[in-house]
Amino acid sequence: MKVILRNPRREVELEGVRRVAEVFRRLELVPESYLVIKSGELVTSDEPVSDEDVLELRPVISGG
Amino acid sequence: MKCRVCRGKAVIAVRRHNANFCRSHFLEHVRRQVERTIDDYKMFGSDDRLVLGVSGGKDSLALWDILTGLGYRVDGVYLHLGIGEYSSESLTLSQRFALTRNLRLEVVDLTVEYGFAVPEAAAASHRTPCSACGLSKRYSLNKVAAERGYDVLVMGHNLDDEAATLFSNVLGWNVEYLGRQHPVLPSTEDGLCKKVKPLIRVAERETAAYAILAGIDYEVEECPMAAGNTINRYKEWLNRLEEQSPGIKANFLFGFLERGSPLFEVSDDIALRICSNCGQPTTGDVCAFCRLQQVTISRRQDG
Ligand code: SF4
Ligand SMILES: [Zn+2]
Ligand SMILES: [Zn+2]
């Protein structure tokens, strides 16, 4: 699957991930600091995903 | 996961409330949190003239949407900070939001109004960009609110903003700041407009989710000057704690507001004076903003 990250914008390829929660574990990111968008929709951590999916991890922390 | 209210598919989990929500019940949940905050802290009523500090980011645009949805009439003021493409893009997003909803947005350009922009002021004053920026925002938004006769200046600070600021003030034991950290600051006779923060019960992740779910086009790119910003780093750490103990950010902030902040209250008799340069309230002779302006412009002439 393709994971899109921002600030700075970059893409990461992951294989064999089955749920959104696993993406955070693999990338060692804190779920509370992101929202996950799959096909234009917000999804929760238990959302099933497959290798064909594109996920955007939208950072929620901004500005001072 | 299922929505707590309708058992439909949830789009977001709010772990500290032990609740998951579908789109429409989440939007409703957030609006109710804000409504409750406005009432609990007696922030304003429907007769008050309100002006919102608009940045083009998720918080201020979400709050504008929420307040107008609750039936308040709210104007906006955008402060152009002169931070390259980031500023022009967030201005465009703010204007588009206002235009499509028929809301009034006043634009104040720091460079036009005061002769300098944030990056230059930060370099000249040896402040961090966010400190020069924060000072400029507080000063000019208050000035617009007071001069245009608004009753209340509304700001979009969320739960995470307030918890991280509190964390920073506790780490440094900045007792004066602790005494002034409150979701409602009253107006003063010498020109401070009443200032309120209705989003303090809504976590940053939730204001972002609100903006996305309400179809609000907001500035997603981070400000280029935010790199290394300590408040953002504290937010990240607090989120790690939140991950282990859902609710810890809210407990930290609201425990402070209920039980801690009275201990730091400053007496009202630290009389504010009038800045000898601009006439705005200050504790010294020349206010911090005018000093920032002077140092920035004199550096330019020197060099
Ligand atoms: S990140 Fe800092 S410099 Fe950028 S807009 Fe926010 S406060 Fe200003
Ligand atoms: Zn529902
Ligand atoms: Zn001044």
Short mmCIF file of C-alpha atoms and ligand atoms in Angstrom, two decimals:
data_model
loop_
_atom_site.label_atom_id
_atom_site.label_comp_id
_atom_site.label_asym_id
_atom_site.label_seq_id
_atom_site.Cartn_x
_atom_site.Cartn_y
_atom_site.Cartn_z
CA MET A 1 0.00 0.00 0.00
CA LYS A 2 0.97 3.58 -0.51
CA VAL A 3 1.07 5.89 2.52
CA ILE A 4 1.16 9.64 1.91
CA LEU A 5 2.73 11.77 4.63
CA ARG A 6 2.98 15.55 4.78
CA ASN A 7 5.21 18.29 6.11
CA PRO A 8 7.33 17.52 4.21
CA ARG A 9 5.26 15.60 1.68
CA ARG A 10 6.55 12.09 1.07
CA GLU A 11 5.33 8.59 0.20
CA VAL A 12 6.08 5.27 1.83
CA GLU A 13 5.30 1.77 0.48
CA LEU A 14 4.13 -0.87 2.96
CA GLU A 15 3.26 -4.50 2.29
CA GLY A 16 1.00 -6.94 4.09
CA VAL A 17 -0.68 -4.44 6.40
CA ARG A 18 -4.20 -5.48 7.36
CA ARG A 19 -5.50 -2.68 9.57
CA VAL A 20 -4.90 1.06 9.88
CA ALA A 21 -3.54 0.67 13.44
CA GLU A 22 -0.69 -1.44 12.06
CA VAL A 23 0.45 1.42 9.79
CA PHE A 24 1.18 3.52 12.87
CA ARG A 25 3.09 0.69 14.52
CA ARG A 26 5.20 0.07 11.45
CA LEU A 27 6.01 3.73 10.90
CA GLU A 28 6.40 4.41 14.64
CA LEU A 29 4.02 7.34 14.55
CA VAL A 30 1.63 8.50 17.29
CA PRO A 31 -1.98 7.96 16.12
CA GLU A 32 -3.23 10.88 18.23
CA SER A 33 -1.19 13.23 16.00
CA TYR A 34 -2.84 12.11 12.72
CA LEU A 35 -6.10 11.53 10.93
CA VAL A 36 -6.31 8.78 8.35
CA ILE A 37 -7.99 9.37 5.00
CA LYS A 38 -8.77 6.44 2.69
CA SER A 39 -10.45 7.14 -0.67
CA GLY A 40 -11.44 10.60 0.49
CA GLU A 41 -13.05 9.37 3.74
CA LEU A 42 -11.89 9.53 7.35
CA VAL A 43 -11.38 6.03 8.76
CA THR A 44 -10.79 4.64 12.25
CA SER A 45 -7.88 2.48 13.45
CA ASP A 46 -9.73 -0.82 12.94
CA GLU A 47 -10.37 -0.11 9.23
CA PRO A 48 -9.21 -3.05 7.06
CA VAL A 49 -6.66 -2.15 4.41
CA SER A 50 -4.95 -4.02 1.58
CA ASP A 51 -1.82 -3.60 -0.52
CA GLU A 52 -3.79 -1.78 -3.23
CA ASP A 53 -4.94 1.01 -0.90
CA VAL A 54 -3.66 4.56 -0.73
CA LEU A 55 -3.78 6.12 2.74
CA GLU A 56 -3.13 9.72 3.62
CA LEU A 57 -1.88 10.36 7.16
CA ARG A 58 -2.95 13.94 7.71
CA PRO A 59 -0.99 15.59 10.54
CA VAL A 60 -3.21 17.48 12.94
CA ILE A 61 -0.57 19.48 14.82
CA SER A 62 -0.15 22.98 13.48
CA GLY A 63 1.31 26.37 14.13
CA GLY A 64 2.37 28.13 17.29
CA MET B 1 -16.32 0.69 15.00
CA LYS B 2 -19.87 1.90 15.32
CA CYS B 3 -21.31 5.33 16.06
CA ARG B 4 -22.32 5.69 19.69
CA VAL B 5 -25.54 7.40 18.69
CA CYS B 6 -26.87 5.65 15.58
CA ARG B 7 -24.72 2.47 15.34
CA GLY B 8 -23.77 3.45 11.78
CA LYS B 9 -20.14 3.17 10.63
CA ALA B 10 -17.88 5.40 12.73
CA VAL B 11 -15.42 7.76 11.05
CA ILE B 12 -13.64 8.84 14.23
CA ALA B 13 -12.96 7.53 17.73
CA VAL B 14 -12.79 10.02 20.60
CA ARG B 15 -11.04 7.82 23.11
CA ARG B 16 -11.18 10.18 26.10
CA HIS B 17 -14.97 10.19 25.81
CA ASN B 18 -14.98 6.50 25.12
CA ALA B 19 -17.05 7.22 22.04
CA ASN B 20 -17.01 6.69 18.30
CA PHE B 21 -19.07 8.78 15.92
CA CYS B 22 -20.35 8.79 12.36
CA ARG B 23 -19.93 12.00 10.38
CA SER B 24 -23.12 13.76 11.35
CA HIS B 25 -23.06 12.75 15.00
CA PHE B 26 -19.44 13.83 15.30
CA LEU B 27 -20.22 17.27 13.87
CA GLU B 28 -23.11 17.52 16.31
CA HIS B 29 -20.89 16.37 19.21
CA VAL B 30 -18.30 19.08 18.48
CA ARG B 31 -20.94 21.79 18.13
CA ARG B 32 -22.39 20.77 21.49
CA GLN B 33 -18.96 20.88 23.15
CA VAL B 34 -18.48 24.42 21.89
CA GLU B 35 -21.98 25.50 22.90
CA ARG B 36 -21.37 24.16 26.39
CA THR B 37 -18.03 25.96 26.66
CA ILE B 38 -19.61 29.28 25.62
CA ASP B 39 -22.33 28.84 28.27
CA ASP B 40 -20.13 27.50 31.08
CA TYR B 41 -17.63 30.31 30.81
CA LYS B 42 -20.24 32.97 29.91
CA MET B 43 -18.21 33.88 26.85
CA PHE B 44 -20.81 35.86 24.92
CA GLY B 45 -24.46 36.17 24.10
CA SER B 46 -26.39 36.58 20.87
CA ASP B 47 -26.38 40.39 21.16
CA ASP B 48 -22.61 40.70 21.35
CA ARG B 49 -20.63 41.90 18.36
CA LEU B 50 -18.08 39.16 17.73
CA VAL B 51 -14.89 39.18 15.70
CA LEU B 52 -12.87 36.01 15.09
CA GLY B 53 -9.12 35.84 14.46
CA VAL B 54 -8.95 33.90 11.18
CA SER B 55 -5.73 32.23 10.00
CA GLY B 56 -7.00 29.96 7.23
CA GLY B 57 -6.09 26.92 9.33
CA LYS B 58 -8.44 24.21 10.53
CA ASP B 59 -9.17 25.69 13.96
CA SER B 60 -10.32 29.18 13.04
CA LEU B 61 -12.31 28.04 9.99
CA ALA B 62 -13.95 25.19 11.90
CA LEU B 63 -14.85 27.61 14.69
CA TRP B 64 -16.31 30.11 12.23
CA ASP B 65 -18.46 27.32 10.80
CA ILE B 66 -19.55 26.16 14.26
CA LEU B 67 -20.42 29.62 15.57
CA THR B 68 -22.41 30.64 12.51
CA GLY B 69 -24.12 27.24 12.69
CA LEU B 70 -25.10 27.99 16.29
CA GLY B 71 -26.69 31.21 15.06
CA TYR B 72 -24.04 33.76 16.06
CA ARG B 73 -23.17 36.61 13.76
CA VAL B 74 -19.35 36.61 13.60
CA ASP B 75 -17.04 38.77 11.48
CA GLY B 76 -13.48 37.68 10.78
CA VAL B 77 -10.13 39.41 10.75
CA TYR B 78 -7.15 37.95 8.92
CA LEU B 79 -3.64 39.13 9.75
CA HIS B 80 -1.24 38.84 6.80
CA LEU B 81 2.08 37.86 8.40
CA GLY B 82 4.20 38.15 5.28
CA ILE B 83 5.39 34.52 5.41
CA GLY B 84 5.74 33.91 1.64
CA GLU B 85 3.46 31.48 -0.12
CA TYR B 86 2.11 30.17 3.17
CA SER B 87 0.56 33.55 3.99
CA SER B 88 -0.86 34.19 0.52
CA GLU B 89 -2.32 30.69 0.32
CA SER B 90 -3.97 30.86 3.75
CA LEU B 91 -5.37 34.28 2.88
CA THR B 92 -6.93 32.86 -0.29
CA LEU B 93 -8.47 29.98 1.67
CA SER B 94 -9.85 32.38 4.30
CA GLN B 95 -11.32 34.70 1.68
CA ARG B 96 -12.88 31.83 -0.22
CA PHE B 97 -14.47 30.52 2.99
CA ALA B 98 -15.89 33.96 3.82
CA LEU B 99 -17.11 34.61 0.29
CA THR B 100 -18.97 31.33 -0.14
CA ARG B 101 -20.72 31.79 3.19
CA ASN B 102 -21.35 35.48 2.86
CA LEU B 103 -19.27 36.39 5.91
CA ARG B 104 -17.33 39.60 6.48
CA LEU B 105 -13.54 39.25 6.56
CA GLU B 106 -11.25 42.18 7.18
CA VAL B 107 -7.63 41.77 6.08
CA VAL B 108 -4.82 43.51 7.95
CA ASP B 109 -1.40 43.33 6.31
CA LEU B 110 1.46 43.60 8.79
CA THR B 111 3.79 45.00 6.10
CA VAL B 112 1.32 47.63 4.89
CA GLU B 113 0.10 48.60 8.35
CA TYR B 114 3.33 48.44 10.35
CA GLY B 115 6.15 48.26 7.80
CA PHE B 116 7.55 44.80 8.55
CA ALA B 117 6.82 41.09 8.19
CA VAL B 118 7.28 38.23 10.68
CA PRO B 119 10.48 36.64 9.25
CA GLU B 120 12.34 39.96 9.26
CA ALA B 121 11.12 40.90 12.74
CA ALA B 122 12.21 37.54 14.13
CA ALA B 123 15.71 37.91 12.68
CA ALA B 124 16.09 41.51 13.84
CA SER B 125 14.83 40.95 17.37
CA HIS B 126 16.45 37.56 18.03
CA ARG B 127 13.04 36.27 19.00
CA THR B 128 11.87 32.95 17.64
CA PRO B 129 9.56 33.46 14.62
CA CYS B 130 6.58 32.18 16.62
CA SER B 131 7.26 34.61 19.43
CA ALA B 132 7.47 37.63 17.09
CA CYS B 133 4.42 36.29 15.28
CA GLY B 134 2.39 35.69 18.44
CA LEU B 135 3.12 39.17 19.71
CA SER B 136 2.10 40.70 16.36
CA LYS B 137 -1.12 38.68 16.31
CA ARG B 138 -2.13 39.55 19.87
CA TYR B 139 -1.40 43.20 19.26
CA SER B 140 -3.07 43.73 15.92
CA LEU B 141 -6.11 41.54 16.48
CA ASN B 142 -6.82 43.29 19.76
CA LYS B 143 -6.35 46.66 18.09
CA VAL B 144 -8.81 45.86 15.30
CA ALA B 145 -11.34 44.45 17.77
CA ALA B 146 -11.12 47.48 20.07
CA GLU B 147 -11.08 50.13 17.35
CA ARG B 148 -13.99 48.67 15.40
CA GLY B 149 -16.10 48.50 18.54
CA TYR B 150 -16.45 44.72 18.81
CA ASP B 151 -17.53 43.38 22.19
CA VAL B 152 -15.55 40.15 22.05
CA LEU B 153 -12.45 38.90 20.22
CA VAL B 154 -12.86 35.18 19.59
CA MET B 155 -9.78 32.97 19.11
CA GLY B 156 -9.51 29.44 17.72
CA HIS B 157 -7.12 27.93 20.26
CA ASN B 158 -7.97 24.27 20.83
CA LEU B 159 -7.45 21.89 23.76
CA ASP B 160 -3.97 20.90 22.56
CA ASP B 161 -2.85 24.51 22.09
CA GLU B 162 -3.88 25.33 25.63
CA ALA B 163 -2.50 22.13 27.18
CA ALA B 164 0.87 22.58 25.42
CA THR B 165 1.07 26.24 26.47
CA LEU B 166 0.26 25.26 30.03
CA PHE B 167 2.88 22.51 29.89
CA SER B 168 5.46 25.00 28.66
CA ASN B 169 4.54 27.55 31.35
CA VAL B 170 4.75 24.90 34.07
CA LEU B 171 8.12 23.61 32.85
CA GLY B 172 9.46 27.14 33.06
CA TRP B 173 7.34 28.16 36.06
CA ASN B 174 6.24 31.32 34.26
CA VAL B 175 3.91 32.31 37.06
CA GLU B 176 2.66 35.52 35.43
CA TYR B 177 1.64 33.60 32.33
CA LEU B 178 -0.01 30.94 34.46
CA GLY B 179 -2.03 33.68 36.11
CA ARG B 180 -3.29 34.89 32.75
CA GLN B 181 -4.03 31.58 31.07
CA HIS B 182 -7.80 31.54 31.06
CA PRO B 183 -10.41 30.88 28.35
CA VAL B 184 -11.99 34.27 29.07
CA LEU B 185 -9.98 37.44 29.56
CA PRO B 186 -12.15 40.43 30.42
CA SER B 187 -11.97 43.75 28.64
CA THR B 188 -10.14 46.59 30.34
CA GLU B 189 -10.87 50.31 30.29
CA ASP B 190 -7.61 51.15 28.63
CA GLY B 191 -8.27 49.23 25.45
CA LEU B 192 -8.00 45.45 25.86
CA CYS B 193 -10.96 43.78 24.19
CA LYS B 194 -12.59 40.83 25.93
CA LYS B 195 -10.96 37.66 24.55
CA VAL B 196 -12.41 34.14 24.55
CA LYS B 197 -11.43 30.65 23.38
CA PRO B 198 -14.51 28.52 22.70
CA LEU B 199 -12.56 25.53 21.28
CA ILE B 200 -10.72 24.60 24.47
CA ARG B 201 -12.83 21.45 24.92
CA VAL B 202 -12.08 20.23 21.41
CA ALA B 203 -8.78 18.41 20.81
CA GLU B 204 -6.66 19.36 17.83
CA ARG B 205 -7.34 16.04 16.15
CA GLU B 206 -11.05 16.76 16.48
CA THR B 207 -10.93 20.28 15.05
CA ALA B 208 -9.04 18.83 12.07
CA ALA B 209 -11.64 16.07 11.73
CA TYR B 210 -14.43 18.62 11.99
CA ALA B 211 -12.91 20.71 9.20
CA ILE B 212 -12.51 17.67 6.95
CA LEU B 213 -15.97 16.28 7.67
CA ALA B 214 -17.65 19.67 7.26
CA GLY B 215 -15.99 20.02 3.84
CA ILE B 216 -13.88 23.00 4.85
CA ASP B 217 -10.90 23.69 2.60
CA TYR B 218 -8.19 24.73 5.06
CA GLU B 219 -4.43 25.33 4.96
CA VAL B 220 -2.91 21.86 5.34
CA GLU B 221 0.69 22.87 4.76
CA GLU B 222 2.60 23.72 7.89
CA CYS B 223 3.96 27.24 8.34
CA PRO B 224 7.60 27.16 7.15
CA MET B 225 8.66 29.07 10.26
CA ALA B 226 7.23 26.43 12.61
CA ALA B 227 10.25 24.12 12.34
CA GLY B 228 11.68 23.48 15.79
CA ASN B 229 8.74 25.21 17.47
CA THR B 230 8.74 24.07 21.10
CA ILE B 231 4.96 24.17 21.46
CA ASN B 232 4.59 21.69 18.59
CA ARG B 233 7.16 19.44 20.21
CA TYR B 234 5.25 19.54 23.51
CA LYS B 235 2.07 18.69 21.64
CA GLU B 236 3.76 15.62 20.20
CA TRP B 237 4.89 14.51 23.67
CA LEU B 238 1.49 15.14 25.20
CA ASN B 239 -0.01 13.04 22.41
CA ARG B 240 2.29 10.17 23.39
CA LEU B 241 0.94 10.41 26.94
CA GLU B 242 -2.61 10.69 25.61
CA GLU B 243 -2.07 7.50 23.61
CA GLN B 244 -1.31 5.63 26.87
CA SER B 245 -3.84 7.50 29.04
CA PRO B 246 -6.76 8.90 27.06
CA GLY B 247 -8.03 12.09 28.72
CA ILE B 248 -4.73 13.13 30.23
CA LYS B 249 -4.53 16.37 28.19
CA ALA B 250 -8.05 17.42 29.15
CA ASN B 251 -7.43 16.54 32.82
CA PHE B 252 -4.23 18.52 32.83
CA LEU B 253 -5.88 21.61 31.35
CA PHE B 254 -9.22 21.53 33.14
CA GLY B 255 -7.68 20.52 36.46
CA PHE B 256 -5.50 23.59 36.15
CA LEU B 257 -8.40 25.88 35.21
CA GLU B 258 -10.51 24.62 38.11
CA ARG B 259 -7.95 24.16 40.86
CA GLY B 260 -4.58 25.51 39.77
CA SER B 261 -5.20 28.84 38.10
CA PRO B 262 -6.80 30.60 41.12
CA LEU B 263 -3.46 30.15 42.91
CA PHE B 264 -1.64 32.17 40.26
CA GLU B 265 -4.14 34.96 39.78
CA VAL B 266 -2.52 38.33 39.45
CA SER B 267 -4.05 41.24 41.30
CA ASP B 268 -5.77 43.80 39.11
CA ASP B 269 -3.71 46.62 40.48
CA ILE B 270 -0.73 46.02 38.22
CA ALA B 271 -2.04 49.09 36.42
CA LEU B 272 -1.70 48.99 32.69
CA ARG B 273 -0.34 52.14 31.14
CA ILE B 274 -0.66 53.57 27.69
CA CYS B 275 2.15 53.00 25.20
CA SER B 276 3.78 56.36 24.53
CA ASN B 277 4.13 55.44 20.87
CA CYS B 278 0.83 53.84 19.85
CA GLY B 279 -1.62 54.39 22.71
CA GLN B 280 -2.31 50.69 23.26
CA PRO B 281 -2.21 49.24 26.79
CA THR B 282 1.17 48.12 28.10
CA THR B 283 2.97 47.59 31.40
CA GLY B 284 6.03 49.63 30.36
CA ASP B 285 6.56 52.93 28.63
CA VAL B 286 6.69 51.65 25.05
CA CYS B 287 4.75 48.45 24.35
CA ALA B 288 6.48 45.22 23.27
CA PHE B 289 5.00 45.44 19.79
CA CYS B 290 6.27 48.97 19.18
CA ARG B 291 9.69 47.91 20.44
CA LEU B 292 9.65 44.98 17.99
CA GLN B 293 8.70 47.35 15.17
CA GLN B 294 11.41 49.84 16.10
CA VAL B 295 14.19 47.27 16.36
CA THR B 296 13.19 45.69 13.04
CA ILE B 297 13.14 48.96 11.15
CA SER B 298 16.33 50.31 12.71
CA ARG B 299 18.18 47.06 11.86
CA ARG B 300 17.15 47.52 8.28
CA GLN B 301 18.49 51.07 8.20
CA ASP B 302 21.76 50.00 9.80
CA GLY B 303 22.40 47.26 7.52
S1 SF4 C 1 3.97 28.63 13.17
FE1 SF4 C 1 4.80 30.36 14.31
S2 SF4 C 1 5.43 31.82 12.74
FE2 SF4 C 1 4.08 30.37 11.74
S3 SF4 C 1 2.05 31.29 11.84
FE3 SF4 C 1 2.23 29.98 13.66
S4 SF4 C 1 3.01 31.32 15.26
FE4 SF4 C 1 3.35 32.37 13.31
ZN ZN C 2 -24.23 8.35 14.11
ZN ZN C 3 2.85 50.56 21.29
#
